[in-house]
Amino acid sequence: MPRAAFVTLSRVTVNIDPLVARMQGFGTTVFAEMTALAVRTGAINLGQGFPDTDGPAKLLETAAEAIRGGANQYPPGPGLPELREAVAAQRAERHSLDYDPSAEVLVTVGATEAIAATLLALVETGEEVVVFEPYYDSYAAIIALSGAVRRPVTLRPEGGRFTFDPAELRAAVTPRTKLILLNSPHNPTGTVFSRGELEVIADLCREHDLIAVTDEVYEYLTYDAEHVPLATLPGMRERTVAISSAGKTFSVTGWKTGWITAPPEFVRAVQTVKQFLTFTASAPYQRAVAYALREELAWVETLRTSLRSKRDRLTGGLEAAGLIAFRPQGTYFVQADVRPLGFADGREFTRVLHERAGIVAIPAQVFYDSDAGDPYVRFAFCKRDEVIDDAVRRLGRIAV
Ligand code: PMP
Ligand code: GLN
């Protein structure tokens, strides 16, 4: 939405809109807006996805020690070697994917910068990017900033989970398509793409010579499905940029330490952009995350077990309150259909939910171009059990 602003330049007041045309329509992110609402009103925040408990104690201590020990100056642009080695080792151990830490791993300021630098580096103005809607909000903004065009393919409920129609995906690919941007485990639906679904995507990439960019920030947070990196499929390693981050895996979303793994020519291209966005990422956190990837995966397993039970707790509560909740296979979000409670629109539902129950959630329509998301609301369950139980009790106030 164009916004007029009055800017005073010396003694002249000029009526201009300082925001570039490419970013018109992008206001404050829904996550910032909803968290501000929860803080202002004391509501329960099931909106923005951040845990309300800390990551492993030794991880926090390692960061503090790194600061005390003097790791306080610029680390190398591509990232600390020990973190790049830990990332490569993790890909090799879990998925038998071999990456050279010195040429095929790049450390970024969270997955957010990885997504931004990757798209800015790889997509020309006017080229098209296929994304699955609902999509994470930064995708649309970065596609717009890179001057590209997004081609959404809608995930729809089928058999209790959200999936895509292969014919629709095929139809979204045109001669201008440059890449497919995929998020699995998927925020906000909780879908973990099956091998069969990934094969459909891989076929298209190979057939049309497309690049795949995979956002795998929830790679460890799966409950009853296996996370399969697209790069493990035949012919995909050489055309895939895989993105991940420590925020979700180790409950340190504020640390903003992420990375890409990709063939060297992609890493060089992304690094060319990344060095002018931030040059490098925070040194002490890199050291701590390298430690965690080596030593704290048992802790991640306990997190996963605990999140599985929180998922069931919240999903059960939403169902008891009369919503249709789609039990997620991964991530820490549940997407629910509010129509059984008499609401046609998720935005209206979240307004009433806040007013009557003091709960903040996210209307999923903000993640869609089409109106397919109108009846859905996203709830985060990465919260203490007592917070989830309190929210579930309050949900009773919504029934009309
Ligand atoms: N992608 C998805 C799907 C996300 O949910 C998030 C939020 N963590 C990000 C990217 C951004 O990750 P980071 O905080 O590491 O920048
Ligand atoms: N990834 C988090 C979510 O989906 C939010 C991150 C942010 O606030 N940008 O809730």
Short mmCIF file of C-alpha atoms and ligand atoms in Angstrom, two decimals:
data_model
loop_
_atom_site.label_atom_id
_atom_site.label_comp_id
_atom_site.label_asym_id
_atom_site.label_seq_id
_atom_site.Cartn_x
_atom_site.Cartn_y
_atom_site.Cartn_z
CA MET A 1 0.00 0.00 0.00
CA PRO A 2 1.61 3.31 -1.00
CA ARG A 3 2.28 5.48 2.03
CA ALA A 4 2.86 9.19 1.81
CA ALA A 5 5.56 10.61 4.04
CA PHE A 6 6.56 14.20 4.77
CA VAL A 7 10.30 14.62 4.80
CA THR A 8 11.95 17.86 5.82
CA LEU A 9 15.06 18.68 3.78
CA SER A 10 16.68 21.82 5.20
CA ARG A 11 13.77 24.29 5.20
CA VAL A 12 11.73 22.65 2.45
CA THR A 13 9.03 20.09 3.28
CA VAL A 14 8.60 17.61 0.44
CA ASN A 15 5.74 15.16 0.12
CA ILE A 16 7.45 11.94 -0.98
CA ASP A 17 7.10 8.22 -0.43
CA PRO A 18 10.63 7.10 0.41
CA LEU A 19 9.95 3.37 0.03
CA VAL A 20 11.12 1.93 -3.30
CA ALA A 21 8.47 0.69 -5.71
CA ARG A 22 9.75 -2.89 -5.42
CA MET A 23 8.75 -2.97 -1.74
CA GLN A 24 5.39 -1.28 -2.01
CA GLY A 25 2.80 -3.43 -0.29
CA PHE A 26 5.29 -4.81 2.25
CA GLY A 27 4.54 -3.31 5.64
CA THR A 28 5.55 -4.55 9.08
CA THR A 29 5.89 -8.36 9.15
CA VAL A 30 2.92 -10.18 10.62
CA PHE A 31 5.22 -11.77 13.23
CA ALA A 32 6.44 -8.44 14.56
CA GLU A 33 2.89 -7.09 14.52
CA MET A 34 1.42 -10.03 16.42
CA THR A 35 4.20 -10.22 19.00
CA ALA A 36 3.82 -6.47 19.65
CA LEU A 37 0.08 -7.02 20.14
CA ALA A 38 0.70 -9.87 22.60
CA VAL A 39 3.26 -7.83 24.58
CA ARG A 40 1.01 -4.75 24.65
CA THR A 41 -2.06 -6.64 25.86
CA GLY A 42 -0.50 -9.44 27.91
CA ALA A 43 -2.06 -12.05 25.61
CA ILE A 44 -0.73 -15.59 25.16
CA ASN A 45 1.55 -15.49 22.12
CA LEU A 46 0.96 -18.48 19.85
CA GLY A 47 1.79 -16.22 16.90
CA GLN A 48 5.50 -15.76 16.25
CA GLY A 49 7.40 -19.04 16.28
CA PHE A 50 9.95 -18.81 19.07
CA PRO A 51 10.34 -21.14 22.05
CA ASP A 52 9.75 -19.79 25.57
CA THR A 53 12.58 -21.91 27.01
CA ASP A 54 16.32 -21.78 26.33
CA GLY A 55 18.58 -24.03 24.32
CA PRO A 56 21.14 -26.38 25.97
CA ALA A 57 23.02 -24.76 28.86
CA LYS A 58 26.46 -25.69 27.55
CA LEU A 59 25.62 -24.06 24.21
CA LEU A 60 24.78 -20.78 25.95
CA GLU A 61 27.92 -21.08 28.05
CA THR A 62 30.05 -21.71 24.93
CA ALA A 63 28.85 -18.44 23.40
CA ALA A 64 29.53 -16.55 26.64
CA GLU A 65 32.99 -18.14 26.88
CA ALA A 66 33.71 -17.21 23.27
CA ILE A 67 32.96 -13.56 24.07
CA ARG A 68 35.04 -13.64 27.25
CA GLY A 69 37.82 -15.44 25.37
CA GLY A 70 38.11 -12.71 22.75
CA ALA A 71 36.19 -14.06 19.73
CA ASN A 72 34.95 -10.55 19.16
CA GLN A 73 36.38 -9.40 15.86
CA TYR A 74 35.34 -10.14 12.29
CA PRO A 75 35.48 -13.84 11.51
CA PRO A 76 36.30 -14.89 7.92
CA GLY A 77 33.62 -13.84 5.39
CA PRO A 78 32.50 -17.40 4.53
CA GLY A 79 32.26 -18.28 8.24
CA LEU A 80 34.46 -19.86 10.89
CA PRO A 81 36.13 -23.02 9.52
CA GLU A 82 34.99 -25.00 12.59
CA LEU A 83 31.33 -24.19 11.86
CA ARG A 84 31.64 -24.93 8.15
CA GLU A 85 33.25 -28.26 9.07
CA ALA A 86 30.50 -29.07 11.56
CA VAL A 87 27.79 -28.26 8.98
CA ALA A 88 29.46 -30.46 6.36
CA ALA A 89 29.90 -33.29 8.89
CA GLN A 90 26.23 -33.09 9.83
CA ARG A 91 25.09 -33.32 6.17
CA ALA A 92 27.43 -36.28 5.64
CA GLU A 93 26.39 -38.19 8.77
CA ARG A 94 22.66 -37.70 8.51
CA HIS A 95 22.12 -37.74 4.78
CA SER A 96 25.32 -39.11 3.17
CA LEU A 97 25.75 -35.78 1.36
CA ASP A 98 29.41 -34.79 1.02
CA TYR A 99 30.23 -31.08 0.93
CA ASP A 100 33.68 -29.55 1.00
CA PRO A 101 33.64 -27.20 4.02
CA SER A 102 36.09 -24.81 2.38
CA ALA A 103 34.19 -24.35 -0.90
CA GLU A 104 30.65 -25.67 -0.49
CA VAL A 105 29.45 -24.22 2.83
CA LEU A 106 28.73 -20.56 3.57
CA VAL A 107 27.69 -19.20 6.96
CA THR A 108 24.98 -16.53 6.93
CA VAL A 109 23.07 -14.28 9.33
CA GLY A 110 20.25 -16.75 9.88
CA ALA A 111 18.35 -18.55 7.16
CA THR A 112 16.76 -15.19 6.36
CA GLU A 113 20.01 -13.78 4.98
CA ALA A 114 20.74 -17.08 3.24
CA ILE A 115 17.41 -16.87 1.39
CA ALA A 116 17.95 -13.21 0.52
CA ALA A 117 21.54 -13.59 -0.69
CA THR A 118 20.69 -16.74 -2.65
CA LEU A 119 17.80 -15.19 -4.55
CA LEU A 120 19.59 -11.90 -5.13
CA ALA A 121 22.59 -13.84 -6.45
CA LEU A 122 20.78 -16.32 -8.68
CA VAL A 123 17.67 -14.66 -10.12
CA GLU A 124 17.66 -11.98 -12.82
CA THR A 125 15.03 -9.26 -13.07
CA GLY A 126 11.91 -10.64 -14.76
CA GLU A 127 12.73 -14.29 -14.15
CA GLU A 128 10.21 -16.44 -12.32
CA VAL A 129 10.42 -18.25 -9.02
CA VAL A 130 8.00 -21.07 -8.20
CA VAL A 131 6.99 -21.15 -4.52
CA PHE A 132 4.45 -23.21 -2.64
CA GLU A 133 1.77 -21.16 -0.94
CA PRO A 134 1.36 -20.68 1.96
CA TYR A 135 4.96 -19.42 1.89
CA TYR A 136 7.23 -17.93 4.54
CA ASP A 137 6.80 -14.16 4.42
CA SER A 138 10.37 -13.23 3.52
CA TYR A 139 10.16 -15.20 0.25
CA ALA A 140 7.71 -12.78 -1.33
CA ALA A 141 9.69 -9.75 -0.19
CA ILE A 142 13.01 -11.06 -1.47
CA ILE A 143 11.57 -12.22 -4.78
CA ALA A 144 10.20 -8.68 -5.14
CA LEU A 145 13.54 -7.10 -4.14
CA SER A 146 15.33 -9.18 -6.75
CA GLY A 147 12.93 -7.91 -9.41
CA ALA A 148 11.66 -11.43 -10.07
CA VAL A 149 8.10 -12.74 -10.35
CA ARG A 150 6.66 -15.31 -7.95
CA ARG A 151 4.55 -18.18 -9.26
CA PRO A 152 2.68 -19.70 -6.34
CA VAL A 153 1.45 -23.29 -6.31
CA THR A 154 -1.16 -23.91 -3.64
CA LEU A 155 -0.86 -26.62 -1.00
CA ARG A 156 -4.32 -28.01 -0.25
CA PRO A 157 -5.60 -30.44 2.40
CA GLU A 158 -5.69 -34.05 1.30
CA GLY A 159 -5.76 -36.99 3.69
CA GLY A 160 -5.20 -34.79 6.75
CA ARG A 161 -2.11 -32.96 5.44
CA PHE A 162 -1.38 -30.24 2.90
CA THR A 163 0.02 -31.21 -0.48
CA PHE A 164 0.23 -29.97 -4.08
CA ASP A 165 -1.26 -31.15 -7.34
CA PRO A 166 1.63 -32.22 -9.62
CA ALA A 167 -0.25 -30.89 -12.67
CA GLU A 168 -0.52 -27.44 -11.05
CA LEU A 169 3.18 -27.47 -10.26
CA ARG A 170 4.01 -28.46 -13.83
CA ALA A 171 1.76 -25.68 -15.16
CA ALA A 172 3.52 -23.08 -12.99
CA VAL A 173 6.84 -23.70 -14.77
CA THR A 174 7.34 -21.49 -17.84
CA PRO A 175 10.34 -20.72 -20.07
CA ARG A 176 11.12 -17.84 -17.67
CA THR A 177 11.28 -20.03 -14.55
CA LYS A 178 14.71 -19.91 -12.91
CA LEU A 179 14.22 -21.74 -9.68
CA ILE A 180 11.88 -23.56 -7.32
CA LEU A 181 11.96 -22.41 -3.71
CA LEU A 182 10.84 -25.17 -1.39
CA ASN A 183 10.41 -25.31 2.37
CA SER A 184 10.26 -28.72 4.02
CA PRO A 185 9.36 -29.34 6.83
CA HIS A 186 6.90 -26.66 5.83
CA ASN A 187 5.94 -23.56 7.79
CA PRO A 188 2.97 -23.03 8.32
CA THR A 189 1.23 -26.28 7.28
CA GLY A 190 3.60 -28.72 9.02
CA THR A 191 3.87 -30.87 5.89
CA VAL A 192 7.09 -32.84 5.47
CA PHE A 193 7.39 -33.49 1.75
CA SER A 194 7.46 -37.21 0.99
CA ARG A 195 10.00 -38.80 -1.29
CA GLY A 196 7.26 -39.10 -3.92
CA GLU A 197 6.48 -35.37 -3.75
CA LEU A 198 10.17 -34.53 -3.92
CA GLU A 199 10.56 -36.75 -6.96
CA VAL A 200 7.91 -34.73 -8.79
CA ILE A 201 9.84 -31.54 -7.98
CA ALA A 202 13.19 -33.11 -8.92
CA ASP A 203 11.79 -34.35 -12.26
CA LEU A 204 10.72 -30.81 -13.15
CA CYS A 205 14.06 -29.33 -12.10
CA ARG A 206 15.98 -31.80 -14.23
CA GLU A 207 13.62 -31.49 -17.21
CA HIS A 208 13.68 -27.66 -17.25
CA ASP A 209 17.19 -27.21 -15.90
CA LEU A 210 15.98 -25.33 -12.82
CA ILE A 211 17.82 -24.50 -9.63
CA ALA A 212 16.23 -25.75 -6.39
CA VAL A 213 16.53 -23.72 -3.20
CA THR A 214 15.49 -25.72 -0.15
CA ASP A 215 14.69 -24.06 3.17
CA GLU A 216 15.31 -26.80 5.73
CA VAL A 217 15.32 -24.79 8.98
CA TYR A 218 13.00 -27.35 10.62
CA GLU A 219 15.09 -30.32 9.40
CA TYR A 220 15.36 -31.83 12.90
CA LEU A 221 11.81 -31.06 14.02
CA THR A 222 9.89 -33.93 12.46
CA TYR A 223 7.47 -36.19 14.34
CA ASP A 224 6.10 -38.93 12.16
CA ALA A 225 7.82 -38.39 8.85
CA GLU A 226 11.42 -38.51 7.73
CA HIS A 227 13.05 -35.31 6.43
CA VAL A 228 14.54 -36.03 3.02
CA PRO A 229 16.79 -33.28 1.62
CA LEU A 230 15.98 -32.70 -2.07
CA ALA A 231 19.73 -32.73 -2.78
CA THR A 232 19.81 -36.48 -2.01
CA LEU A 233 17.67 -37.26 -5.07
CA PRO A 234 19.46 -38.27 -8.30
CA GLY A 235 20.83 -35.31 -10.23
CA MET A 236 19.79 -32.79 -7.58
CA ARG A 237 22.94 -32.16 -5.54
CA GLU A 238 24.51 -30.21 -8.41
CA ARG A 239 21.48 -27.90 -8.79
CA THR A 240 20.40 -27.42 -5.16
CA VAL A 241 21.19 -24.69 -2.66
CA ALA A 242 20.17 -26.06 0.76
CA ILE A 243 19.55 -23.58 3.57
CA SER A 244 19.36 -24.19 7.30
CA SER A 245 19.93 -22.44 10.58
CA ALA A 246 20.56 -23.03 14.28
CA GLY A 247 17.57 -21.04 15.54
CA LYS A 248 14.94 -23.76 15.57
CA THR A 249 17.22 -26.77 16.09
CA PHE A 250 18.79 -25.41 19.29
CA SER A 251 16.04 -23.03 20.50
CA VAL A 252 18.17 -19.92 19.90
CA THR A 253 16.06 -18.04 17.34
CA GLY A 254 17.65 -14.76 18.41
CA TRP A 255 21.15 -15.88 17.44
CA LYS A 256 20.55 -15.65 13.68
CA THR A 257 23.20 -18.13 12.64
CA GLY A 258 22.44 -19.93 9.39
CA TRP A 259 24.21 -21.49 6.40
CA ILE A 260 23.95 -22.80 2.90
CA THR A 261 25.40 -25.97 1.44
CA ALA A 262 25.72 -26.02 -2.35
CA PRO A 263 28.14 -26.67 -5.22
CA PRO A 264 31.11 -24.24 -5.26
CA GLU A 265 29.85 -22.04 -8.12
CA PHE A 266 26.60 -21.38 -6.23
CA VAL A 267 28.44 -20.70 -2.99
CA ARG A 268 30.73 -18.22 -4.77
CA ALA A 269 27.73 -16.43 -6.30
CA VAL A 270 25.82 -16.25 -3.01
CA GLN A 271 28.94 -15.13 -1.14
CA THR A 272 29.46 -12.32 -3.64
CA VAL A 273 26.09 -10.90 -2.58
CA LYS A 274 26.35 -11.87 1.09
CA GLN A 275 29.64 -10.03 1.60
CA PHE A 276 27.93 -6.73 0.73
CA LEU A 277 24.85 -7.42 2.85
CA THR A 278 26.62 -8.26 6.11
CA PHE A 279 30.14 -9.34 5.12
CA THR A 280 30.16 -11.98 7.87
CA ALA A 281 28.06 -13.42 10.71
CA SER A 282 28.57 -13.03 14.47
CA ALA A 283 31.78 -14.73 15.64
CA PRO A 284 30.87 -15.99 19.14
CA TYR A 285 27.60 -17.55 18.01
CA GLN A 286 29.33 -19.32 15.15
CA ARG A 287 31.72 -20.92 17.59
CA ALA A 288 28.87 -21.98 19.87
CA VAL A 289 26.77 -23.39 17.04
CA ALA A 290 29.76 -25.38 15.77
CA TYR A 291 29.98 -26.89 19.26
CA ALA A 292 26.24 -27.67 19.29
CA LEU A 293 26.23 -29.39 15.90
CA ARG A 294 29.03 -31.64 17.16
CA GLU A 295 27.87 -32.25 20.73
CA GLU A 296 24.22 -31.40 21.34
CA LEU A 297 22.25 -33.59 18.95
CA ALA A 298 21.07 -35.75 21.88
CA TRP A 299 19.53 -32.58 23.35
CA VAL A 300 17.80 -31.95 20.01
CA GLU A 301 16.32 -35.43 20.27
CA THR A 302 14.77 -34.54 23.65
CA LEU A 303 13.45 -31.30 22.13
CA ARG A 304 11.84 -33.28 19.34
CA THR A 305 10.17 -35.68 21.78
CA SER A 306 8.89 -32.80 23.85
CA LEU A 307 7.61 -30.94 20.77
CA ARG A 308 5.79 -34.04 19.59
CA SER A 309 3.82 -34.13 22.83
CA LYS A 310 3.18 -30.37 22.64
CA ARG A 311 1.93 -30.84 19.10
CA ASP A 312 -0.57 -33.42 20.33
CA ARG A 313 -1.54 -31.25 23.28
CA LEU A 314 -2.35 -28.22 21.14
CA THR A 315 -3.84 -30.14 18.21
CA GLY A 316 -6.13 -32.01 20.63
CA GLY A 317 -7.15 -28.74 22.28
CA LEU A 318 -7.93 -27.08 18.96
CA GLU A 319 -10.03 -30.07 17.93
CA ALA A 320 -11.86 -30.09 21.27
CA ALA A 321 -12.66 -26.40 20.68
CA GLY A 322 -14.28 -27.34 17.38
CA LEU A 323 -11.59 -26.39 14.84
CA ILE A 324 -10.25 -28.71 12.17
CA ALA A 325 -6.58 -28.98 13.12
CA PHE A 326 -4.14 -30.51 10.64
CA ARG A 327 -1.70 -32.50 12.75
CA PRO A 328 1.72 -31.36 11.50
CA GLN A 329 4.37 -33.92 10.54
CA GLY A 330 7.08 -31.39 11.38
CA THR A 331 7.86 -27.75 12.44
CA TYR A 332 6.24 -26.22 15.53
CA PHE A 333 3.10 -24.90 13.93
CA VAL A 334 -0.44 -26.21 13.50
CA GLN A 335 -2.60 -24.82 10.73
CA ALA A 336 -6.32 -25.03 11.58
CA ASP A 337 -9.54 -24.43 9.66
CA VAL A 338 -11.84 -22.07 11.60
CA ARG A 339 -14.99 -22.56 9.51
CA PRO A 340 -16.62 -25.13 11.85
CA LEU A 341 -16.82 -22.33 14.45
CA GLY A 342 -18.80 -20.15 12.06
CA PHE A 343 -15.93 -17.97 10.79
CA ALA A 344 -15.23 -17.66 7.05
CA ASP A 345 -12.09 -15.63 7.56
CA GLY A 346 -8.96 -16.30 9.60
CA ARG A 347 -8.30 -12.61 10.14
CA GLU A 348 -11.72 -12.12 11.75
CA PHE A 349 -11.14 -15.25 13.84
CA THR A 350 -7.77 -14.03 15.15
CA ARG A 351 -9.36 -10.68 16.07
CA VAL A 352 -12.10 -12.43 18.07
CA LEU A 353 -9.58 -14.90 19.52
CA HIS A 354 -7.55 -12.03 20.88
CA GLU A 355 -10.57 -10.11 22.15
CA ARG A 356 -12.43 -12.99 23.83
CA ALA A 357 -9.64 -15.39 24.75
CA GLY A 358 -6.50 -13.23 25.01
CA ILE A 359 -4.64 -15.41 22.52
CA VAL A 360 -2.59 -14.17 19.58
CA ALA A 361 -2.32 -16.40 16.48
CA ILE A 362 -1.49 -15.75 12.82
CA PRO A 363 -4.14 -15.56 10.07
CA ALA A 364 -2.59 -17.83 7.46
CA GLN A 365 -3.96 -15.76 4.57
CA VAL A 366 -0.93 -13.48 4.93
CA PHE A 367 1.12 -16.37 3.50
CA TYR A 368 -1.02 -16.74 0.37
CA ASP A 369 -1.49 -14.87 -2.91
CA SER A 370 -4.77 -16.65 -3.61
CA ASP A 371 -7.81 -16.78 -1.32
CA ALA A 372 -7.15 -20.47 -0.55
CA GLY A 373 -5.77 -19.51 2.87
CA ASP A 374 -8.74 -17.44 4.02
CA PRO A 375 -10.16 -20.01 6.48
CA TYR A 376 -6.86 -20.99 8.11
CA VAL A 377 -5.08 -19.81 11.23
CA ARG A 378 -1.57 -20.77 12.36
CA PHE A 379 -0.82 -21.60 16.02
CA ALA A 380 2.72 -22.11 17.42
CA PHE A 381 3.18 -24.89 19.99
CA CYS A 382 6.85 -24.29 20.95
CA LYS A 383 5.65 -23.08 24.34
CA ARG A 384 5.67 -24.47 27.89
CA ASP A 385 2.92 -27.03 28.57
CA GLU A 386 1.20 -24.74 31.08
CA VAL A 387 1.00 -22.00 28.43
CA ILE A 388 -0.53 -24.42 25.93
CA ASP A 389 -2.99 -25.71 28.56
CA ASP A 390 -4.00 -22.17 29.49
CA ALA A 391 -4.58 -21.37 25.80
CA VAL A 392 -6.62 -24.54 25.32
CA ARG A 393 -8.83 -23.64 28.31
CA ARG A 394 -9.38 -20.15 26.91
CA LEU A 395 -10.31 -21.52 23.48
CA GLY A 396 -13.60 -22.58 25.06
CA ARG A 397 -14.60 -18.89 25.02
CA ILE A 398 -14.68 -18.80 21.24
CA ALA A 399 -17.53 -21.24 20.60
CA VAL A 400 -20.64 -19.24 19.70
N1 PMP B 1 12.47 -20.05 6.90
C1 PMP B 1 11.42 -20.48 7.60
C2 PMP B 1 10.46 -21.43 6.98
C3 PMP B 1 11.20 -20.02 8.89
O1 PMP B 1 10.15 -20.41 9.59
C4 PMP B 1 12.13 -19.10 9.46
C5 PMP B 1 11.92 -18.57 10.83
N2 PMP B 1 12.87 -19.14 11.64
C6 PMP B 1 13.22 -18.70 8.69
C7 PMP B 1 13.36 -19.19 7.40
C8 PMP B 1 14.23 -17.72 9.19
O2 PMP B 1 15.21 -18.34 9.95
P1 PMP B 1 16.34 -17.49 10.73
O3 PMP B 1 15.71 -17.03 12.01
O4 PMP B 1 17.45 -18.44 10.93
O5 PMP B 1 16.70 -16.35 9.87
N1 GLN B 2 10.01 -18.05 11.68
C1 GLN B 2 9.17 -17.46 12.68
C2 GLN B 2 7.71 -17.78 12.38
O1 GLN B 2 7.37 -18.26 11.33
C3 GLN B 2 9.24 -15.96 12.78
C4 GLN B 2 10.45 -15.28 12.35
C5 GLN B 2 10.22 -13.80 12.24
O2 GLN B 2 9.66 -13.18 13.10
N2 GLN B 2 10.58 -13.24 11.12
O3 GLN B 2 6.92 -17.51 13.26
#
